[in-house]
Each structure stands twice: as C-alpha cells, then as structure tokens.
C-alpha cells in the first residue's frame, strides 16, 4: 500500500517531466501573472539590483522593464529554464534606450509543483549586454551533459562595426552570471573610408561598392579591416576562435598591401571560464 501511495505522489511530477515543455510565454505568465504579449502588456516591474543599476545608478526599489520571453531550455528531468530579455522602460511603458544601452539577460528556473510548474529561482537580470536594448540569444551544447547560452550583439559607429559574443553556462540552478567567454567575434571598417573597398576587395568577397560621392576624397593613411570569427569546442575543456578576413595596415610610409587573416585563438577551461592560452584576437576596437 505504501508503494502505491508513493507512486501516486510521484505521478504529477513525472507527468510534467515527461510532457512536452511549455511555451516561453506560458512560463513568463507564471513569473509575471499580468504579462500579456501585446503593447503595454509586456511592461513589468522588478526589484532593483547591482545589475539594473548598470542602466541607471539612481533607482528606487523597483525598476520598470519591458520583458520578452525567448527560449525554454530543459536542464534536468525536473528542471527547465526560461531565457528572457529585458529593456529599461519609463512609467508609461516607453523604452528608455540609447545607442549604448544594453539589454538585460534574465533567466527563470522552474520545477514541478502540485499544480504544475513553479518558480525555483529568479534571475532578473543576471547580466547586461548588447546595444540599443537588444541582444541575440541562442543555446549551444558544451558537452553531452552541459549547454551554454550564447549571447551575441553588435553595432556600427560611422562605419566602424563590431560584434561581440558571450557564453554563459546553463545548469539545474539557472544561468551562471560570470561569462565563460567574452570576446569580439567580428569587426569591419570597410565603409568608414573611401579606399577600403579597393584595398580589401581582392581578398574579401561580396563587398558593396564604395559610395561614389566620396570616391575622390583624399584621406591620410589608415588601417582597413574586415574580419569574422567563429567558435568551436576542441575537446571537453578547450575552445577555439577561428578568424578569417583581411587587413591593410598603415604606417608612416603609407598604406600597406592587404594581408589575408587566417588565425586561431585558443582557450582552456580554468576557474569557471575559458582562459586564453595561445593566439590573439585580431578584431580591432571599433
């Protein structure tokens, strides 16, 4: 009889673990019961924290944010994590963002409860990343038993462009706030000068023609570059960034011929993050 009773108690949790994962908006409505996916309904209030003060140091006890659910991640048979993004907002729900305003990365960990899923942990937000309140999120496997949140963001300033990548470990207790990796992954200044397209076009394919309005503009010697990278795992505790592209440097004697970029930057997992052990990142600061 005791065995039967124990099985009955375990049945709801087992059913939740075996059923299809709920949709992101369904879980977000558990975290924010008044949230609805429509204009005005995405505005919510969260407690201020060290992270939210990165938006504005002068805050009260609460901070208005626009919340968007992104992805549900299964982290264990009885644990799922909802990934979400946040954007600072005013009392009327209008976004409070400028070019350099980062997005909030949020995570909500859920476990089975008597009436369905219930929140086990709130991380709102655990980090601020991105530009103009925006960031791209995806998940990627790190090993057979672990996975990471991949956050990517980028922007351009007067033709100088840069993309950045951050990896965060996802586990049964949510997302670890310290990034495993934080590196520039792409950069270009091809359209910041009238001569870069011609200087790099022999190596970099698919460049748009330079603006003819500036074709005859005389500019002093300067660097041109167009570089893109990708990351890949190399074993259980190693990661490699591989960069390709081209660069034409400049010195006191003028512009140098374009050189092909094909190099690697290698990392080893130490102390909870990927530490560089060889190579360098060729993407200049924007």
Short mmCIF file of C-alpha atoms in Angstrom, two decimals:
data_model
loop_
_atom_site.label_atom_id
_atom_site.label_comp_id
_atom_site.label_asym_id
_atom_site.label_seq_id
_atom_site.Cartn_x
_atom_site.Cartn_y
_atom_site.Cartn_z
CA UNK A 1 0.00 0.00 0.00
CA UNK A 2 2.86 2.39 0.82
CA UNK A 3 4.41 1.75 -2.59
CA UNK A 4 1.13 2.55 -4.33
CA UNK A 5 0.73 5.78 -2.35
CA UNK A 6 4.28 6.84 -3.16
CA UNK A 7 3.71 6.19 -6.84
CA UNK A 8 0.58 8.35 -6.80
CA UNK A 9 2.51 11.21 -5.21
CA UNK A 10 5.22 10.94 -7.83
CA UNK A 11 2.82 10.78 -10.78
CA UNK A 12 2.18 14.55 -11.26
CA UNK A 13 5.89 15.40 -11.18
CA UNK A 14 6.67 12.51 -13.52
CA UNK A 15 3.97 13.63 -15.93
CA UNK A 16 5.41 17.14 -16.01
CA UNK A 17 8.91 15.80 -16.62
CA UNK A 18 7.72 13.61 -19.50
CA UNK A 19 5.29 16.06 -21.10
CA UNK A 20 6.32 18.50 -23.78
CA UNK A 21 7.94 21.61 -22.38
CA UNK A 22 5.59 24.60 -22.06
CA UNK A 23 5.91 27.57 -24.38
CA UNK A 24 8.06 30.55 -23.33
CA UNK A 25 5.07 32.89 -22.93
CA UNK A 26 3.28 30.34 -20.74
CA UNK A 27 6.19 30.23 -18.33
CA UNK A 28 6.62 34.00 -18.35
CA UNK A 29 3.00 34.34 -17.25
CA UNK A 30 3.87 32.25 -14.20
CA UNK A 31 6.72 34.64 -13.39
CA UNK A 32 4.56 37.71 -14.21
CA UNK A 33 0.83 36.82 -13.93
CA UNK A 34 -0.23 40.13 -15.55
CA UNK A 35 2.10 39.79 -18.54
CA UNK A 36 0.47 39.58 -21.98
CA UNK A 37 2.18 39.60 -25.37
CA UNK A 38 0.81 42.89 -26.62
CA UNK A 39 1.70 46.56 -26.45
CA UNK A 40 1.57 47.70 -22.83
CA UNK A 41 1.24 44.16 -21.52
CA UNK A 42 4.96 43.48 -21.65
CA UNK A 43 5.70 46.23 -19.12
CA UNK A 44 6.57 44.75 -15.72
CA UNK A 45 8.30 45.80 -12.52
CA UNK A 46 11.32 44.06 -10.99
CA UNK A 47 13.45 44.75 -7.91
CA UNK A 48 16.50 46.92 -8.46
CA UNK A 49 19.87 45.25 -8.14
CA UNK A 50 23.54 45.78 -8.90
CA UNK A 51 22.78 44.65 -12.46
CA UNK A 52 19.85 47.04 -13.05
CA UNK A 53 21.94 49.95 -11.77
CA UNK A 54 24.05 49.44 -14.87
CA UNK A 55 21.13 51.07 -16.71
CA UNK A 56 20.79 53.92 -14.25
CA UNK A 57 22.56 54.29 -10.92
CA UNK A 58 19.74 56.43 -9.50
CA UNK A 59 16.89 53.97 -9.00
CA UNK A 60 14.33 53.26 -6.34
CA UNK A 61 13.35 49.84 -5.05
CA UNK A 62 11.66 48.89 -8.31
CA UNK A 63 12.66 49.13 -11.96
CA UNK A 64 10.24 49.15 -14.90
CA UNK A 65 11.21 46.84 -17.75
CA UNK A 66 9.77 45.52 -20.99
CA UNK A 67 10.07 41.72 -20.80
CA UNK A 68 10.24 39.37 -23.77
CA UNK A 69 10.39 35.55 -23.42
CA UNK A 70 13.00 33.93 -25.66
CA UNK A 71 13.57 30.20 -25.18
CA UNK A 72 12.83 27.27 -22.87
CA UNK A 73 15.78 25.04 -22.01
CA UNK A 74 15.46 21.59 -20.44
CA UNK A 75 18.30 21.31 -17.90
CA UNK A 76 17.24 18.19 -15.95
CA UNK A 77 14.25 15.79 -15.81
CA UNK A 78 12.58 18.05 -13.24
CA UNK A 79 14.06 21.43 -14.19
CA UNK A 80 13.54 23.84 -17.05
CA UNK A 81 14.93 27.32 -17.55
CA UNK A 82 13.16 30.16 -19.34
CA UNK A 83 15.51 32.64 -21.00
CA UNK A 84 14.20 36.18 -21.43
CA UNK A 85 15.41 39.67 -22.31
CA UNK A 86 14.58 42.96 -20.64
CA UNK A 87 14.66 46.56 -21.79
CA UNK A 88 14.52 49.51 -19.34
CA UNK A 89 11.27 51.46 -19.60
CA UNK A 90 9.52 54.51 -18.21
CA UNK A 91 6.32 54.57 -16.18
CA UNK A 92 4.26 54.79 -19.37
CA UNK A 93 5.91 51.75 -20.91
CA UNK A 94 8.11 53.63 -23.37
CA UNK A 95 11.60 52.11 -23.86
CA UNK A 96 14.40 54.13 -22.25
CA UNK A 97 17.25 53.21 -24.56
CA UNK A 98 20.07 54.95 -26.36
CA UNK A 99 22.70 53.54 -28.69
CA UNK A 100 24.84 52.21 -25.85
CA UNK A 101 22.02 50.87 -23.67
CA UNK A 102 22.47 47.12 -23.03
CA UNK A 103 19.68 44.58 -22.77
CA UNK A 104 19.02 42.68 -19.58
CA UNK A 105 19.61 38.91 -19.75
CA UNK A 106 17.14 37.13 -17.48
CA UNK A 107 16.56 33.51 -16.51
CA UNK A 108 13.77 31.79 -14.59
CA UNK A 109 14.26 28.26 -13.28
CA UNK A 110 11.14 26.12 -12.86
CA UNK A 111 10.49 22.87 -11.03
CA UNK A 112 7.37 20.68 -10.73
CA UNK A 113 4.78 21.82 -8.21
CA UNK A 114 1.45 20.50 -7.00
CA UNK A 115 -0.47 22.36 -9.70
CA UNK A 116 2.18 22.43 -12.43
CA UNK A 117 5.42 24.28 -12.88
CA UNK A 118 6.52 26.71 -10.20
CA UNK A 119 9.49 29.07 -9.98
CA UNK A 120 12.55 27.79 -8.18
CA UNK A 121 14.81 30.77 -8.93
CA UNK A 122 14.53 34.21 -10.49
CA UNK A 123 17.50 35.92 -12.18
CA UNK A 124 16.15 39.23 -13.46
CA UNK A 125 18.55 40.20 -14.89
CA UNK A 126 21.78 38.32 -14.25
CA UNK A 127 23.76 40.44 -16.75
CA UNK A 128 23.51 43.44 -19.07
CA UNK A 129 24.78 43.01 -22.63
CA UNK A 130 24.07 44.44 -26.06
CA UNK A 131 23.34 47.75 -27.74
CA UNK A 132 20.09 49.73 -28.04
CA UNK A 133 18.47 47.34 -25.55
CA UNK A 134 18.84 44.40 -27.94
CA UNK A 135 20.80 41.15 -27.95
CA UNK A 136 20.51 37.86 -29.84
CA UNK A 137 20.19 34.67 -27.75
CA UNK A 138 20.75 31.03 -28.67
CA UNK A 139 21.78 27.84 -26.89
CA UNK A 140 24.70 25.59 -27.75
CA UNK A 141 25.96 22.27 -26.35
CA UNK A 142 29.25 22.35 -24.45
CA UNK A 143 29.35 18.60 -23.84
CA UNK A 144 26.99 15.63 -23.66
CA UNK A 145 25.77 16.87 -20.26
CA UNK A 146 26.15 20.65 -20.37
CA UNK A 147 24.99 23.54 -22.51
CA UNK A 148 25.56 27.26 -22.81
CA UNK A 149 23.61 30.40 -23.50
CA UNK A 150 25.18 32.24 -26.43
CA UNK A 151 24.56 35.99 -26.40
CA UNK A 152 25.62 37.96 -29.49
CA UNK A 153 25.34 41.67 -30.14
CA UNK A 154 26.84 44.28 -32.41
CA UNK A 155 26.61 47.78 -33.76
CA UNK A 156 28.32 50.35 -36.00
CA UNK A 157 29.70 53.83 -35.39
CA UNK A 158 30.35 55.89 -38.52
CA UNK A 159 31.28 52.80 -40.50
CA UNK A 160 33.23 51.07 -37.72
CA UNK A 161 31.38 47.85 -36.84
CA UNK A 162 31.95 45.23 -34.16
CA UNK A 163 30.11 42.11 -32.98
CA UNK A 164 30.69 40.57 -29.54
CA UNK A 165 29.90 37.11 -28.19
CA UNK A 166 29.42 35.91 -24.62
CA UNK A 167 28.86 32.33 -23.43
CA UNK A 168 27.13 31.54 -20.13
CA UNK A 169 26.81 28.11 -18.51
CA UNK A 170 23.25 26.85 -18.04
CA UNK A 171 22.55 24.31 -15.31
CA UNK A 172 19.86 22.96 -12.99
CA UNK A 173 20.13 26.10 -10.83
CA UNK A 174 19.83 28.54 -13.73
CA UNK A 175 22.49 30.55 -15.55
CA UNK A 176 25.88 31.36 -14.08
CA UNK A 177 26.31 35.13 -14.22
CA UNK A 178 30.06 35.03 -14.88
CA UNK A 179 30.56 34.52 -18.61
CA UNK A 180 32.57 31.52 -19.74
CA UNK A 181 33.80 33.59 -22.67
CA UNK A 182 33.56 37.24 -23.69
CA UNK A 183 35.27 38.18 -26.97
CA UNK A 184 34.91 40.27 -30.11
CA UNK A 185 33.82 37.91 -32.87
CA UNK A 186 33.53 40.21 -35.91
CA UNK A 187 34.73 43.63 -36.98
CA UNK A 188 34.92 45.83 -40.05
CA UNK A 189 35.64 49.43 -41.02
CA UNK A 190 35.33 48.89 -44.77
CA UNK A 191 32.78 51.66 -45.23
CA UNK A 192 34.38 54.16 -42.88
CA UNK A 193 36.91 55.23 -45.54
CA UNK A 194 36.55 55.67 -49.33
CA UNK A 195 39.61 53.50 -50.07
CA UNK A 196 38.93 50.35 -48.00
CA UNK A 197 36.77 48.54 -50.56
CA UNK A 198 39.50 48.74 -53.19
CA UNK A 199 42.24 47.83 -50.72
CA UNK A 200 40.48 44.71 -49.36
CA UNK A 201 38.37 43.67 -52.36
CA UNK A 202 40.96 41.28 -53.71
CA UNK A 203 40.66 39.10 -50.61
CA UNK A 204 37.22 39.78 -49.13
CA UNK A 205 34.38 38.72 -51.39
CA UNK A 206 30.93 40.30 -51.59
CA UNK A 207 31.80 43.86 -50.58
CA UNK A 208 29.41 46.56 -51.78
CA UNK A 209 30.91 49.27 -53.99
CA UNK A 210 32.20 52.33 -52.21
CA UNK A 211 29.99 55.41 -52.20
CA UNK A 212 30.87 57.27 -55.43
CA UNK A 213 30.21 60.58 -53.71
CA UNK A 214 33.42 60.08 -51.72
CA UNK A 215 35.48 58.33 -54.43
CA UNK A 216 37.81 61.29 -54.96
CA UNK A 217 38.11 62.22 -51.31
CA UNK A 218 41.72 62.30 -50.13
CA UNK A 219 42.31 60.63 -46.78
CA UNK A 220 45.53 60.12 -44.81
CA UNK A 221 46.96 56.60 -44.47
CA UNK A 222 44.86 54.43 -42.19
CA UNK A 223 44.02 50.84 -41.39
CA UNK A 224 41.29 48.91 -43.24
CA UNK A 225 39.99 45.57 -41.97
CA UNK A 226 37.18 43.09 -42.39
CA UNK A 227 37.42 40.10 -40.02
CA UNK A 228 34.93 37.44 -38.92
CA UNK A 229 35.33 34.66 -36.39
CA UNK A 230 33.55 31.53 -35.25
CA UNK A 231 33.93 29.45 -32.12
CA UNK A 232 34.21 25.71 -31.78
CA UNK A 233 34.91 23.25 -29.00
CA UNK A 234 38.13 21.29 -29.10
CA UNK A 235 37.60 18.57 -26.50
CA UNK A 236 35.91 18.70 -23.12
CA UNK A 237 37.85 21.68 -21.74
CA UNK A 238 39.18 23.60 -24.75
CA UNK A 239 37.67 26.18 -27.08
CA UNK A 240 39.00 27.80 -30.24
CA UNK A 241 38.10 31.04 -32.00
CA UNK A 242 39.00 30.94 -35.70
CA UNK A 243 39.25 34.24 -37.57
CA UNK A 244 39.30 34.88 -41.32
CA UNK A 245 39.27 38.04 -43.40
CA UNK A 246 41.73 40.71 -44.43
CA UNK A 247 43.59 43.72 -43.08
CA UNK A 248 45.57 46.52 -44.71
CA UNK A 249 47.68 48.31 -42.15
CA UNK A 250 49.12 51.79 -42.35
CA UNK A 251 52.39 53.31 -41.22
CA UNK A 252 54.50 56.39 -41.73
CA UNK A 253 55.26 55.31 -45.31
CA UNK A 254 51.61 54.91 -46.29
CA UNK A 255 49.12 52.06 -46.61
CA UNK A 256 50.44 48.51 -46.72
CA UNK A 257 49.04 45.89 -49.16
CA UNK A 258 46.14 43.86 -47.85
CA UNK A 259 47.04 40.68 -45.98
CA UNK A 260 44.80 37.65 -45.52
CA UNK A 261 43.72 36.93 -41.93
CA UNK A 262 43.57 33.23 -41.03
CA UNK A 263 44.43 32.63 -37.40
CA UNK A 264 43.21 30.96 -34.23
CA UNK A 265 42.90 31.98 -30.59
CA UNK A 266 42.83 29.03 -28.19
CA UNK A 267 41.32 28.79 -24.71
CA UNK A 268 41.36 26.28 -21.85
CA UNK A 269 38.70 25.94 -19.19
CA UNK A 270 40.13 27.12 -15.86
CA UNK A 271 38.47 28.53 -12.77
CA UNK A 272 34.98 28.51 -14.24
CA UNK A 273 35.77 30.23 -17.56
CA UNK A 274 37.71 29.88 -20.79
CA UNK A 275 41.18 31.41 -20.39
CA UNK A 276 43.28 32.33 -23.47
CA UNK A 277 46.42 30.21 -23.79
CA UNK A 278 47.64 30.99 -27.32
CA UNK A 279 46.98 33.31 -30.22
CA UNK A 280 45.25 36.68 -30.11
CA UNK A 281 42.04 38.34 -31.25
CA UNK A 282 42.71 40.27 -34.50
CA UNK A 283 39.48 42.29 -34.39
CA UNK A 284 40.42 45.91 -33.54
CA UNK A 285 38.38 48.02 -31.16
CA UNK A 286 35.66 49.82 -33.06
#
